[in-house]
């Protein structure tokens, strides 16, 4: 969702081409339910992570605290979206009092910021984890480079959102204004976001295939880290929805699926990233799944504090 998207003026009746069914009038329940359910899944994922890291491995690192930061801002995504339903989000734009549109624009900008910051913290958490478990010199330099890319492009994205119009107050006026960024800024940010998702996913794969460990243990590690691919797919699906609805004249209604994708993405990415640290948890409750360590003298990611 772009903060630069303009909201049409309120009207007492829908456009002539729109046909409303008797039950076609309120999607606020969908927004609220998705915001609560997926936040809960993210919170459970982080709780399991901290249990595994603090109680089993007994090591908490930067990757864990940044993940907690991600959950904090993911909570903000859910809270802001629920607040948005109180001013008309989830209903048709022509049924919303005109005074509510400024509030919707301000909340939309807040939503974009907490959404983006949550994803930054998740990516940094994954990269900090890579630094902990990857010992190859070139792999570590690649991680540092990706960290720099993630920080720089997200700082650019946040600054772009805060300066989307000059002055920013023009964003909250229901009229066209020449000093606002073109929509291409938003698409550039989306493209960089998806590109870094894939780079983060593919980075450790060559290293994992070099690990010398029992086949069952290697399969488990690869599966846990492959959850990152699921996060990439979610990012693409959300981008597709944004593209399809970009020219909507009924954004408070048509963008509801995007609101759902917002909470799906930030929380399922948290879930996938936390899944990478669940090996000690699996070993504790299903110890027979892994070959006893004394049968292999090789180093696995768990030996590095995973």
Rosetta silent file (secondary structure, phi, psi, omega in degrees, C-alpha in Angstrom):
SEQUENCE: XXXXXXXXXXXXXXXXXXXXXXXXXXXXXXXXXXXXXXXXXXXXXXXXXXXXXXXXXXXXXXXXXXXXXXXXXXXXXXXXXXXXXXXXXXXXXXXXXXXXXXXXXXXXXXXXXXXXXXXXXXXXXXXXXXXXXXXXXXXXXXXXXXXXXXXXXXXXXXXXXXXXXXXXXXXXXXXXXXXXXXXXXXXXXXXXXXXXXXXXXXXXXXXXXXXXXXXXXXXXXXXXXXXXXXXXXXXXXXXXXXXXXXXXXXXXXXXXXXXXXXXXXXXXXXXXXXXXXXXXXXXXXXXXXXXXXXXXXXXXXXXXXX
SCORE:     score description
SCORE:     0.000 S_00000001
   1 L     0.000  129.408 -179.439    0.000    0.000    0.000 S_00000001
   2 L   -98.387  136.133  178.311    1.415    3.313   -0.970 S_00000001
   3 L   -71.363  -15.264 -179.804    0.920    6.323    1.160 S_00000001
   4 L   -85.604   -3.188  177.691    0.849    8.392   -1.961 S_00000001
   5 L   -66.630  134.307 -177.725   -2.315    6.749   -3.149 S_00000001
   6 L   -88.226  142.471  177.494   -5.091    9.286   -3.295 S_00000001
   7 L   -98.270  126.858  179.246   -8.392    8.691   -1.599 S_00000001
   8 L   -68.161  160.775 -179.865  -11.449    9.740   -3.581 S_00000001
   9 L   -69.009  151.789  178.895  -13.980   12.048   -2.041 S_00000001
  10 L   -69.161  149.007  178.701  -16.855   10.606   -0.081 S_00000001
  11 L  -144.901  148.754 -178.176  -20.158   10.204   -1.829 S_00000001
  12 L   -76.265  -16.709 -179.619  -23.563    9.083   -0.627 S_00000001
  13 L  -132.733  150.382  178.548  -23.935    6.704   -3.568 S_00000001
  14 L   -73.940  163.660  176.073  -21.522    4.380   -5.376 S_00000001
  15 L   -58.677  156.808 -176.753  -20.419    5.012   -8.972 S_00000001
  16 L   -57.583  -31.900 -175.614  -22.917    3.854  -11.637 S_00000001
  17 L   -79.137   -5.968 -177.169  -20.763    0.857  -12.624 S_00000001
  18 L   -98.117  129.253  176.762  -20.782   -0.549   -9.074 S_00000001
  19 L  -112.262  120.071 -179.201  -23.537   -2.918   -8.005 S_00000001
  20 L   -97.868  134.527  172.550  -23.868   -3.482   -4.262 S_00000001
  21 L   -88.585  158.312 -178.173  -25.399   -6.600   -2.784 S_00000001
  22 L   -53.717  -35.761 -177.379  -27.369   -6.319    0.485 S_00000001
  23 L   -92.914    2.876 -173.816  -24.520   -7.994    2.418 S_00000001
  24 L   -94.491   79.896 -176.630  -21.790   -6.157    0.541 S_00000001
  25 L  -153.990  -10.123 -174.497  -20.942   -3.379    2.924 S_00000001
  26 L  -150.718  118.701  176.722  -18.512   -4.245    5.715 S_00000001
  27 L  -116.502   13.238 -176.687  -15.137   -5.989    5.720 S_00000001
  28 H   -61.349  -34.669  178.973  -13.916   -4.630    9.025 S_00000001
  29 H   -61.544  -36.450  178.467  -14.312   -8.047   10.647 S_00000001
  30 H   -64.023  -44.796 -179.774  -11.898   -9.521    8.106 S_00000001
  31 H   -62.546  -46.634 -177.501   -9.265   -6.889    8.886 S_00000001
  32 H   -65.135  -46.220 -178.455   -9.617   -7.322   12.644 S_00000001
  33 H   -61.462  -46.583  179.965   -9.610  -11.139   12.538 S_00000001
  34 H   -63.166  -41.314 -178.117   -6.545  -11.310   10.287 S_00000001
  35 H   -63.689  -36.172 -178.824   -4.712   -8.712   12.372 S_00000001
  36 H   -79.763  -48.381 -174.578   -5.299  -10.668   15.593 S_00000001
  37 H   -63.116  -48.786 -176.558   -4.830  -14.241   14.318 S_00000001
  38 H   -73.480  -30.356  172.650   -1.603  -13.684   12.404 S_00000001
  39 H   -62.400  -41.407  179.565   -0.146  -11.502   15.153 S_00000001
  40 H   -60.196  -42.640  178.700   -0.813  -14.379   17.559 S_00000001
  41 H   -62.494  -41.914  177.646    1.058  -16.795   15.267 S_00000001
  42 H   -63.554  -41.357 -179.942    3.999  -14.404   15.113 S_00000001
  43 H   -65.080  -40.075  177.548    4.000  -13.995   18.895 S_00000001
  44 H   -63.511  -42.679 -179.768    3.957  -17.777   19.411 S_00000001
  45 H   -59.943  -43.953  179.879    6.847  -18.171   16.962 S_00000001
  46 H   -68.862  -37.589  178.539    8.969  -15.621   18.833 S_00000001
  47 H   -62.499  -44.014  177.606    8.060  -17.169   22.203 S_00000001
  48 H   -63.699  -38.009  178.280    9.194  -20.612   20.999 S_00000001
  49 H   -61.395  -47.970 -178.334   12.377  -19.068   19.669 S_00000001
  50 H   -67.383  -31.193  175.126   13.212  -17.452   23.007 S_00000001
  51 H   -64.517  -47.236 -179.327   12.429  -20.705   24.809 S_00000001
  52 H   -62.997  -42.763 -174.512   14.805  -22.604   22.532 S_00000001
  53 H   -78.436  -41.830 -175.265   17.535  -19.993   22.731 S_00000001
  54 H   -84.140  -38.846 -174.018   17.286  -18.987   26.413 S_00000001
  55 H   -93.876  -32.331 -175.864   16.278  -22.274   28.061 S_00000001
  56 H   -98.808  -58.147 -179.734   17.875  -24.915   25.820 S_00000001
  57 H   -77.432  -29.731 -178.629   20.881  -23.343   24.104 S_00000001
  58 L    61.514   38.511  176.120   21.229  -20.717   26.868 S_00000001
  59 L  -140.954  123.910  173.276   22.524  -18.140   24.431 S_00000001
  60 L  -116.692  130.525 -177.154   20.715  -14.992   23.343 S_00000001
  61 L  -125.561 -173.389 -179.262   22.270  -12.915   20.610 S_00000001
  62 H   -59.189  -32.800 -178.903   21.629   -9.911   18.406 S_00000001
  63 H   -65.163  -29.979 -179.755   19.534  -12.087   16.099 S_00000001
  64 H   -79.024  -42.280 -179.342   17.068  -12.788   18.917 S_00000001
  65 H   -69.661  -35.215  175.946   16.709   -9.219   20.144 S_00000001
  66 H   -68.279  -32.033  175.799   16.221   -7.895   16.619 S_00000001
  67 H   -67.399  -36.921  175.646   13.503  -10.514   16.141 S_00000001
  68 H   -63.100  -38.358  175.243   11.815   -9.231   19.289 S_00000001
  69 H   -62.505  -38.619  177.918   11.998   -5.762   17.731 S_00000001
  70 H   -62.193  -43.457  178.579   10.365   -7.129   14.607 S_00000001
  71 H   -63.101  -37.575  178.346    7.478   -8.527   16.651 S_00000001
  72 H   -57.845  -48.169 -178.812    7.091   -5.141   18.376 S_00000001
  73 H   -75.247  -28.701  173.831    6.599   -3.366   15.044 S_00000001
  74 H   -64.921  -35.410  173.709    4.469   -6.241   13.695 S_00000001
  75 H   -60.934  -39.499  176.776    2.224   -5.602   16.687 S_00000001
  76 H   -61.060  -37.643  177.672    2.069   -2.006   15.486 S_00000001
  77 H   -59.793  -48.552 -179.760    0.884   -3.200   12.071 S_00000001
  78 H   -64.011  -43.769 -178.216   -2.034   -5.070   13.643 S_00000001
  79 H   -63.216  -46.522 -179.214   -2.899   -2.238   16.027 S_00000001
  80 H   -62.397  -42.038 -179.195   -2.875    0.430   13.301 S_00000001
  81 H   -65.550  -37.838  177.545   -5.029   -1.678   10.993 S_00000001
  82 H   -65.954  -41.023  176.812   -7.575   -2.295   13.734 S_00000001
  83 H   -61.854  -37.770 -179.761   -7.680    1.441   14.485 S_00000001
  84 H   -60.154  -31.178  179.649   -8.205    2.092   10.765 S_00000001
  85 H   -67.222  -20.953 -179.402  -11.427    0.074   10.881 S_00000001
  86 L   -77.713  -14.726  179.643  -12.845    2.610   13.351 S_00000001
  87 L  -113.982   12.108  172.157  -12.628    5.398   10.751 S_00000001
  88 L   121.732   -8.941  179.567  -14.004    3.462    7.795 S_00000001
  89 L   -65.433  127.529 -176.048  -11.353    1.035    6.577 S_00000001
  90 L   103.650   -1.779  174.640  -13.152   -2.087    5.399 S_00000001
  91 L  -120.329  168.784 -179.178  -16.229   -0.204    4.173 S_00000001
  92 L   -69.807  142.758 -172.838  -16.980    1.422    0.822 S_00000001
  93 H   -61.526  -31.435 -177.380  -15.347    4.780    0.314 S_00000001
  94 H   -78.731   -4.467  176.954  -18.620    6.541   -0.529 S_00000001
  95 H   -99.945   -0.573 -175.026  -20.087    5.592    2.872 S_00000001
  96 L   -96.008  131.797  176.033  -17.271    7.220    4.860 S_00000001
  97 L   -57.822  140.168 -176.164  -17.631   10.783    6.220 S_00000001
  98 L   -59.330  -29.947  179.748  -15.234   13.100    4.431 S_00000001
  99 L   -64.093  -20.555 -176.990  -13.657   14.145    7.742 S_00000001
 100 H   -78.938  -17.177 -172.758  -12.350   10.582    8.182 S_00000001
 101 H   -67.343  -34.794  177.493  -10.131   10.614    5.098 S_00000001
 102 H   -64.237  -41.800  177.650   -7.375   12.661    6.689 S_00000001
 103 H   -62.107  -40.471  179.476   -7.269   10.181    9.583 S_00000001
 104 H   -63.897  -42.582  178.853   -7.113    7.292    7.103 S_00000001
 105 H   -63.012  -43.299 -179.877   -4.201    8.889    5.240 S_00000001
 106 H   -65.157  -41.775  178.304   -2.287    9.497    8.468 S_00000001
 107 H   -67.130  -35.824  177.667   -2.923    5.956    9.663 S_00000001
 108 H   -62.287  -43.811  177.418   -1.896    4.601    6.259 S_00000001
 109 H   -62.189  -43.291  177.538    1.431    6.411    6.507 S_00000001
 110 H   -61.422  -40.632 -179.940    1.925    5.047   10.034 S_00000001
 111 H   -62.179  -45.302  179.972    1.066    1.566    8.797 S_00000001
 112 H   -59.818  -41.553 -177.323    3.622    1.722    5.995 S_00000001
 113 H   -67.293  -48.048 -178.468    6.351    2.794    8.413 S_00000001
 114 H   -69.497  -33.079  175.945    5.753    0.100   11.066 S_00000001
 115 H   -61.797  -48.928 -177.272    5.306   -2.525    8.328 S_00000001
 116 H   -67.167  -41.743 -179.360    8.612   -1.619    6.715 S_00000001
 117 H   -66.161  -37.544  177.105   10.524   -1.371    9.996 S_00000001
 118 H   -59.593  -44.682  179.894    9.202   -4.776   11.102 S_00000001
 119 H   -66.553  -35.571  177.171   10.528   -6.376    7.913 S_00000001
 120 H   -61.340  -46.664 -179.583   13.893   -4.631    8.347 S_00000001
 121 H   -62.646  -38.647  179.089   14.264   -6.089   11.844 S_00000001
 122 H   -64.231  -45.680  179.973   13.338   -9.567   10.577 S_00000001
 123 H   -63.835  -41.396  178.645   15.899   -9.432    7.786 S_00000001
 124 H   -65.519  -35.132  176.893   18.583   -8.149   10.124 S_00000001
 125 H   -61.724  -45.171  178.802   17.738  -10.954   12.565 S_00000001
 126 H   -62.433  -43.147 -178.147   18.256  -13.553    9.838 S_00000001
 127 H   -68.560  -36.353  174.265   21.528  -11.951    8.769 S_00000001
 128 H   -63.371  -37.487  176.772   22.789  -11.796   12.368 S_00000001
 129 H   -63.555  -42.187  177.348   21.981  -15.514   12.619 S_00000001
 130 H   -58.076  -42.209  179.834   23.997  -16.139    9.459 S_00000001
 131 H   -61.971  -31.620 -179.791   26.964  -14.349   11.030 S_00000001
 132 H   -72.961  -38.457 -170.906   26.712  -16.673   14.009 S_00000001
 133 H  -102.728  -18.230 -179.207   26.625  -19.946   12.075 S_00000001
 134 L   -93.683  126.439 -177.724   28.572  -19.219    8.876 S_00000001
 135 L  -107.506  -12.907 -179.853   32.327  -19.454    9.257 S_00000001
 136 L   -68.141  133.170 -175.252   33.410  -19.142    5.624 S_00000001
 137 H   -57.038  -49.307 -176.444   35.175  -15.828    5.039 S_00000001
 138 H   -66.477  -36.451  179.090   33.431  -15.012    1.739 S_00000001
 139 H   -64.236  -40.644 -179.814   30.017  -15.960    3.115 S_00000001
 140 H   -67.145  -38.925  176.488   30.453  -13.602    6.067 S_00000001
 141 H   -64.411  -36.671  177.192   31.477  -10.736    3.798 S_00000001
 142 H   -63.823  -37.710  177.704   28.374  -11.414    1.701 S_00000001
 143 H   -64.261  -45.637  178.404   26.280  -11.178    4.879 S_00000001
 144 H   -60.443  -40.563  179.307   27.850   -7.838    5.802 S_00000001
 145 H   -63.710  -42.418  178.837   27.194   -6.553    2.279 S_00000001
 146 H   -65.658  -37.801  176.276   23.547   -7.629    2.469 S_00000001
 147 H   -58.468  -44.778  179.952   23.197   -5.939    5.847 S_00000001
 148 H   -62.811  -42.638  179.646   24.433   -2.701    4.329 S_00000001
 149 H   -62.236  -46.966 -178.562   22.026   -3.023    1.398 S_00000001
 150 H   -60.851  -45.204 -178.563   19.044   -3.732    3.674 S_00000001
 151 H   -66.350  -46.017 -175.540   19.820   -0.787    5.958 S_00000001
 152 H   -66.361  -48.105 -175.531   20.535    1.700    3.164 S_00000001
 153 H   -71.340  -28.500  177.250   17.547    0.938    0.949 S_00000001
 154 H   -76.529  -34.323  172.203   15.151    0.858    3.897 S_00000001
 155 H   -61.535  -42.259  176.169   16.448    4.172    5.204 S_00000001
 156 H   -60.371  -43.189 -179.556   15.856    5.515    1.709 S_00000001
 157 H   -64.272  -42.651 -179.736   12.359    4.010    1.745 S_00000001
 158 H   -66.672  -43.918  177.853   11.460    5.468    5.133 S_00000001
 159 H   -62.906  -38.184  178.630   12.787    8.908    4.211 S_00000001
 160 H   -62.538  -39.871  178.993   10.867    8.707    0.928 S_00000001
 161 H   -68.118  -39.103 -178.957    7.643    7.984    2.800 S_00000001
 162 H   -74.979  -15.699  177.446    8.217   10.830    5.254 S_00000001
 163 L  -119.752   24.957 -175.849    8.921   13.204    2.367 S_00000001
 164 L   -56.600  -32.800  172.126    6.355   11.699   -0.012 S_00000001
 165 E  -130.463  149.097  178.952    4.921   15.197   -0.379 S_00000001
 166 L  -122.489  111.128   -3.933    6.633   18.521    0.273 S_00000001
 167 L   -72.638  165.421 -176.340    5.439   19.673    2.718 S_00000001
 168 H   -61.018  -28.902 -178.796    4.127   16.385    4.155 S_00000001
 169 H   -57.580  -26.112 -179.950    0.807   18.026    5.072 S_00000001
 170 H   -63.790  -25.135  177.926   -0.080   18.033    1.367 S_00000001
 171 H   -62.742  -31.190 -175.008   -0.405   14.254    1.573 S_00000001
 172 H   -91.823    6.467  175.043   -3.384   14.685    3.882 S_00000001
 173 L   -98.636  131.158 -174.599   -5.216   17.060    1.551 S_00000001
 174 L   -78.339   62.439  179.585   -7.686   15.351   -0.724 S_00000001
 175 L  -156.439  159.101  177.537   -6.334   16.856   -3.925 S_00000001
 176 L   -70.315  145.584 -179.094   -3.591   16.291   -6.488 S_00000001
 177 L  -146.710  128.710 -171.518   -0.301   17.981   -5.699 S_00000001
 178 L   -69.057  -23.190 -174.426    2.729   18.172   -7.983 S_00000001
 179 L   -89.746   22.183  175.984    5.354   17.979   -5.226 S_00000001
 180 E  -100.882  148.303 -178.894    4.512   14.388   -4.252 S_00000001
 181 L   -62.607  145.276  173.585    6.685   11.442   -5.260 S_00000001
 182 L   -70.087  161.164 -177.297    5.536    9.431   -8.276 S_00000001
 183 L   -64.424  -18.142  179.179    4.288    5.898   -7.674 S_00000001
 184 H   -59.484  -27.519  176.375    7.539    4.591   -9.216 S_00000001
 185 H   -61.599  -42.062 -179.755    9.188    5.247   -5.830 S_00000001
 186 H   -65.128  -45.513 -178.459    6.862    2.702   -4.259 S_00000001
 187 H   -65.325  -34.946  177.276    7.486    0.074   -6.935 S_00000001
 188 H   -63.185  -41.394  178.614   11.257    0.539   -6.616 S_00000001
 189 H   -64.960  -42.249  178.505   10.982   -0.122   -2.884 S_00000001
 190 H   -61.878  -44.016 -179.093    8.832   -3.227   -3.477 S_00000001
 191 H   -62.530  -43.543  178.870   11.323   -4.566   -6.042 S_00000001
 192 H   -65.846  -37.185  178.865   14.276   -4.068   -3.683 S_00000001
 193 H   -61.563  -47.947 -179.281   12.343   -5.700   -0.857 S_00000001
 194 H   -68.027  -39.891  179.876   11.643   -8.849   -2.894 S_00000001
 195 H   -60.723  -43.869  179.570   15.185   -8.940   -4.312 S_00000001
 196 H   -69.191  -30.668  174.260   16.739   -8.884   -0.839 S_00000001
 197 H   -56.821  -49.030 -177.973   14.314  -11.619    0.271 S_00000001
 198 H   -68.992  -38.753  178.095   15.695  -13.932   -2.407 S_00000001
 199 H   -62.278  -42.369  178.782   19.313  -12.947   -1.773 S_00000001
 200 H   -65.303  -38.161 -179.841   18.905  -13.705    1.932 S_00000001
 201 H   -66.680  -45.609 -174.072   17.260  -17.043    1.115 S_00000001
 202 H   -79.089  -21.724 -173.438   19.905  -18.211   -1.366 S_00000001
 203 H   -52.846  -49.578 -174.427   22.965  -16.963    0.537 S_00000001
 204 L   -85.775   -8.677 -172.847   23.482  -19.919    2.933 S_00000001
 205 H   -58.021  -48.429  178.883   22.367  -22.735    0.616 S_00000001
 206 H   -58.677  -34.415 -179.623   25.819  -23.481   -0.912 S_00000001
 207 H   -68.138  -40.465 -178.271   27.301  -23.578    2.591 S_00000001
 208 H   -62.236  -36.572 -179.176   24.692  -26.030    3.856 S_00000001
 209 H   -69.598  -17.879  177.969   25.496  -28.517    1.116 S_00000001
 210 H   -88.448  -13.501 -177.612   29.129  -28.487    2.292 S_00000001
 211 L   -64.022  135.704  177.156   28.242  -29.290    5.892 S_00000001
 212 L  -101.037  103.671 -179.684   29.391  -32.717    7.031 S_00000001
 213 L  -155.720  164.018  178.107   26.669  -34.098    9.242 S_00000001
 214 L   -54.698  145.365 -174.846   24.278  -37.059    9.281 S_00000001
 215 H   -55.632  -43.440 -177.670   21.795  -36.991    6.391 S_00000001
 216 H   -63.764  -39.847  179.447   18.738  -36.699    8.644 S_00000001
 217 H   -68.268  -40.101  179.363   20.241  -33.752   10.517 S_00000001
 218 H   -64.285  -41.008  178.429   21.247  -32.031    7.280 S_00000001
 219 H   -60.340  -43.395  179.622   17.720  -32.471    5.880 S_00000001
 220 H   -60.754  -46.297 -179.561   16.261  -30.892    9.026 S_00000001
 221 H   -62.320  -44.804 -179.229   18.587  -27.891    8.818 S_00000001
 222 H   -63.613  -41.396  179.442   17.889  -27.378    5.110 S_00000001
 223 H   -63.360  -45.061 -179.355   14.107  -27.611    5.657 S_00000001
 224 H   -61.347  -42.544 -179.377   14.195  -25.096    8.509 S_00000001
 225 H   -77.175  -22.567  178.442   16.211  -22.611    6.486 S_00000001
 226 H   -72.944  -10.744  174.025   14.115  -23.242    3.368 S_00000001
 227 H   -58.030  -22.693  177.478   11.178  -21.667    5.175 S_00000001
 228 H   -61.096  -29.615  178.291   12.727  -18.456    3.889 S_00000001
 229 H   -66.108  -35.717  176.828   11.499  -19.338    0.414 S_00000001
 230 H   -60.687  -38.602  177.640    7.939  -19.302    1.761 S_00000001
 231 H   -63.658  -38.312  177.857    8.587  -15.746    2.938 S_00000001
 232 H   -62.212  -42.238 -179.571    9.706  -14.813   -0.583 S_00000001
 233 H   -63.282  -42.640  179.173    6.471  -16.213   -2.022 S_00000001
 234 H   -60.383  -42.625  179.517    4.368  -14.211    0.454 S_00000001
 235 H   -60.824  -40.916 -179.841    6.172  -10.999   -0.540 S_00000001
 236 H   -67.111  -44.069 -179.195    5.448  -11.663   -4.217 S_00000001
 237 H   -61.866  -40.667  177.737    1.771  -12.450   -3.606 S_00000001
 238 H   -63.803  -42.404  179.643    1.323   -9.222   -1.652 S_00000001
 239 H   -61.830  -37.443  178.099    3.024   -7.247   -4.436 S_00000001
 240 H   -62.886  -44.417  178.869    0.650   -8.824   -6.976 S_00000001
 241 H   -62.451  -41.585  178.791   -2.374   -7.730   -4.929 S_00000001
 242 H   -61.535  -42.748  179.741   -1.013   -4.195   -4.627 S_00000001
 243 H   -61.946  -43.191 -177.220   -0.499   -4.058   -8.398 S_00000001
 244 H   -66.041  -31.787 -174.990   -4.014   -5.291   -9.109 S_00000001
 245 H  -104.157    7.277 -172.287   -5.651   -2.720   -6.837 S_00000001
 246 L   -58.870  -32.743 -176.405   -3.319    0.228   -7.487 S_00000001
 247 L  -101.656   15.962 -178.279   -5.898    2.173   -9.529 S_00000001
 248 L   -62.703  142.533  173.937   -8.889    1.387   -7.338 S_00000001
 249 L   -99.384    2.156  179.225  -11.374    4.188   -6.664 S_00000001
 250 L  -129.817   58.389 -169.356  -12.705    2.333   -3.628 S_00000001
 251 H   -63.082  -32.976 -177.789   -9.451    1.799   -1.751 S_00000001
 252 H   -68.369  -17.433  176.125  -10.982    1.453    1.709 S_00000001
 253 H  -102.745  -50.473 -174.856  -12.856   -1.601    0.423 S_00000001
 254 H   -70.385  -23.557 -178.911  -10.641   -3.005   -2.335 S_00000001
 255 L   -87.724    4.029  178.284   -7.451   -2.751   -0.268 S_00000001
 256 H   -59.917  -44.124  175.727   -8.795   -5.003    2.496 S_00000001
 257 H   -58.099  -32.747  177.844   -7.070   -8.086    0.984 S_00000001
 258 H   -69.162  -35.528  174.399   -3.835   -6.062    1.055 S_00000001
 259 H   -60.745  -40.101  177.082   -4.445   -5.355    4.744 S_00000001
 260 H   -64.003  -45.599  179.454   -4.705   -9.101    5.238 S_00000001
 261 H   -63.358  -31.434  177.212   -1.480   -9.646    3.274 S_00000001
 262 H   -56.825  -51.941 -177.147    0.236   -7.002    5.430 S_00000001
 263 H   -75.060  -30.682  174.845   -0.261   -9.003    8.621 S_00000001
 264 H   -61.524  -48.594 -175.782    0.292  -12.315    6.843 S_00000001
 265 H   -64.661  -54.434 -173.794    3.649  -11.137    5.524 S_00000001
 266 H   -63.362  -34.583 -177.110    5.129   -9.494    8.624 S_00000001
 267 H   -86.203  -35.735  177.842    4.059  -12.328   10.926 S_00000001
 268 H   -74.177  -29.531  172.915    4.700  -15.314    8.666 S_00000001
 269 H   -65.682  -39.832  173.901    8.131  -13.929    7.818 S_00000001
 270 H   -60.086  -46.285  179.946    8.730  -13.804   11.574 S_00000001
 271 H   -58.901  -47.186 -178.767    7.488  -17.393   11.841 S_00000001
 272 H   -64.423  -41.821 -179.817    9.762  -18.568    9.016 S_00000001
 273 H   -66.562  -38.552  177.985   12.779  -16.728   10.423 S_00000001
 274 H   -68.530  -32.676  178.934   12.164  -18.151   13.896 S_00000001
 275 H   -57.205  -27.969  179.404   11.815  -21.621   12.397 S_00000001
 276 L   -64.463  -19.331 -176.699   15.501  -21.463   11.512 S_00000001
 277 L  -104.715    9.616 -173.932   16.316  -21.587   15.239 S_00000001
 278 L   -87.489    0.457 -179.176   14.030  -24.488   16.179 S_00000001
 279 H   -56.985  -45.894  176.982   16.582  -27.262   15.760 S_00000001
 280 H   -61.181  -33.217  178.871   17.400  -27.366   19.522 S_00000001
 281 H   -66.706  -43.560  177.958   13.662  -27.434   20.228 S_00000001
 282 H   -64.147  -42.410 -178.961   13.179  -30.387   17.884 S_00000001
 283 H   -64.411  -32.165 -178.936   16.187  -32.152   19.390 S_00000001
 284 H   -71.356  -42.344 -174.579   14.791  -31.695   22.918 S_00000001
 285 H   -96.092  -20.308  175.963   11.340  -33.145   22.237 S_00000001
 286 L  -132.083   64.469 -173.444   12.241  -35.598   19.438 S_00000001
 287 H   -61.914  -27.951 -177.897   15.837  -36.560   20.278 S_00000001
 288 H   -70.865  -13.705 -179.577   15.770  -39.761   18.213 S_00000001
 289 H   -65.298  -31.278 -176.303   15.360  -37.721   15.053 S_00000001
 290 L  -101.717  146.493  174.384   19.027  -36.744   15.180 S_00000001
 291 L   -69.252  135.288  179.969   22.046  -38.996   15.081 S_00000001
 292 L   -53.455  137.710 -175.968   23.883  -38.894   18.435 S_00000001
 293 H   -56.983  -32.034 -176.272   26.700  -36.308   18.289 S_00000001
 294 H   -67.758  -13.914  178.999   29.375  -38.839   19.334 S_00000001
 295 H   -84.036   -5.910  179.403   28.890  -40.689   16.056 S_00000001
 296 L  -143.214  130.055  179.943   30.110  -37.714   14.102 S_00000001
 297 L   -92.381    7.855 -175.881   33.031  -35.414   14.802 S_00000001
 298 L   -84.174  156.495 -179.207   31.841  -32.807   12.349 S_00000001
 299 L   -90.208  132.470  176.768   30.627  -29.368   13.290 S_00000001
 300 L  -115.268  168.480  179.719   26.977  -28.516   12.731 S_00000001
 301 H   -56.336  -28.263 -178.822   25.156  -25.194   13.037 S_00000001
 302 H   -66.119  -25.334  179.510   23.989  -26.168   16.528 S_00000001
 303 H   -73.131  -14.818  178.533   27.594  -26.085   17.682 S_00000001
 304 H   -99.689   13.101  175.119   27.720  -22.428   16.821 S_00000001
 305 L    93.799   17.975 -179.874   24.767  -21.599   19.049 S_00000001
 306 L   -65.221    0.000    0.000   21.866  -22.054   16.612 S_00000001
